[in-house]
Short mmCIF file of C-alpha atoms in Angstrom, two decimals:
data_model
loop_
_atom_site.label_atom_id
_atom_site.label_comp_id
_atom_site.label_asym_id
_atom_site.label_seq_id
_atom_site.Cartn_x
_atom_site.Cartn_y
_atom_site.Cartn_z
CA MET A 187 107.91 95.49 80.51
CA PRO A 188 107.85 97.58 83.68
CA GLU A 189 107.19 101.30 83.39
CA ARG A 190 110.26 103.45 83.95
CA GLY A 191 110.39 104.78 87.52
CA VAL A 192 107.41 102.69 88.69
CA VAL A 193 108.03 100.18 91.48
CA ASP A 194 105.81 97.10 91.66
CA VAL A 195 104.81 96.41 95.26
CA LEU A 196 103.08 93.36 96.68
CA HIS A 197 101.31 94.18 99.93
CA VAL A 198 99.79 91.33 101.91
CA GLU A 199 97.72 92.24 104.94
CA ASP A 200 94.70 90.68 106.63
CA ASP A 201 93.96 93.72 108.83
CA PRO A 202 91.90 96.30 106.89
CA GLY A 203 93.23 99.20 108.99
CA TYR A 204 96.87 98.38 108.27
CA ALA A 205 96.05 97.71 104.62
CA LEU A 206 94.50 101.18 104.31
CA MET A 207 97.47 102.82 106.03
CA VAL A 208 100.00 101.20 103.67
CA ARG A 209 97.83 101.88 100.61
CA LYS A 210 97.63 105.58 101.50
CA SER A 211 101.37 105.76 102.28
CA LEU A 212 102.27 104.22 98.93
CA ALA A 213 99.89 106.58 97.14
CA LEU A 214 101.52 109.58 98.82
CA ALA A 215 104.99 108.32 97.89
CA GLY A 216 103.89 107.93 94.25
CA SER A 217 105.62 105.94 91.53
CA SER A 218 104.39 102.56 92.73
CA ARG A 219 101.92 99.99 91.46
CA ARG A 220 100.41 97.99 94.32
CA ARG A 221 98.99 94.50 94.18
CA ALA A 222 97.36 93.23 97.34
CA GLY A 223 96.55 89.98 99.05
CA THR A 224 94.99 89.07 102.38
CA ASP A 225 96.59 85.72 103.27
CA GLY A 226 99.83 83.79 102.85
CA ARG A 227 98.62 81.37 100.19
CA GLN A 228 97.26 84.21 98.06
CA ALA A 229 100.62 85.97 98.45
CA LEU A 230 102.41 82.93 97.01
CA ARG A 231 100.02 82.82 94.05
CA LEU A 232 100.69 86.50 93.39
CA LEU A 233 104.47 86.03 93.69
CA ARG A 234 104.50 82.97 91.45
CA GLY A 235 102.25 84.51 88.84
CA ASP A 236 99.70 81.69 89.11
CA GLY A 237 96.32 81.75 87.37
CA GLU A 238 94.88 85.22 86.87
CA HIS A 239 98.22 86.70 87.97
CA ALA A 240 100.14 85.16 85.05
CA GLY A 241 102.34 87.68 83.30
CA ALA A 242 102.27 90.17 86.18
CA PRO A 243 105.71 91.60 86.94
CA ARG A 244 107.49 90.18 89.97
CA PRO A 245 107.34 92.84 92.69
CA ALA A 246 110.45 94.79 93.60
CA LEU A 247 109.14 95.14 97.16
CA VAL A 248 107.07 92.71 99.24
CA ILE A 249 105.39 93.97 102.40
CA VAL A 250 104.15 91.03 104.44
CA PRO A 251 103.45 90.71 108.19
CA LEU A 252 104.81 87.79 110.20
CA ARG A 253 101.33 86.57 111.16
CA LEU A 254 98.98 85.81 108.30
CA PRO A 255 96.09 83.40 107.86
CA GLY A 256 96.91 80.25 105.90
CA LEU A 257 100.67 80.65 105.80
CA PRO A 258 102.89 82.85 108.00
CA GLY A 259 104.78 85.73 106.39
CA LEU A 260 108.24 84.21 106.93
CA ASP A 261 107.08 81.00 105.23
CA VAL A 262 105.73 83.02 102.29
CA LEU A 263 109.12 84.67 101.82
CA ALA A 264 111.07 81.41 102.26
CA GLN A 265 108.89 79.53 99.75
CA SER A 266 109.04 82.43 97.33
CA LYS A 267 112.83 82.46 97.49
CA ALA A 268 113.02 78.67 97.07
CA ASP A 269 110.68 78.76 94.05
CA PRO A 270 111.29 81.98 92.13
CA GLY A 271 108.58 81.17 89.59
CA PRO A 272 108.70 81.37 85.81
CA ALA A 273 111.99 82.10 84.07
CA ASP A 274 110.78 85.57 83.03
CA HIS A 275 110.26 86.49 86.70
CA PRO A 276 113.77 87.07 88.05
CA GLY A 277 114.29 86.20 91.73
#
């Protein structure tokens, strides 16, 4: 069950500088729990709750760039929308 007032955020970024900037911005904003990935395929695993990510809450916000290694950001979002994952992870 999600914590009251805490927003789950999935941030996918392959550039360490951008990743640091977003991590610091989310920390300053407070009230968020960030999970991170570095490529499109990892993002899908995180969104679907595959493997070690099973049972993790589906993020309320996904920050993903258009260009990512493995799978472009738009494809990540399209595949995520087409396959919302387990029934306990609302789309």
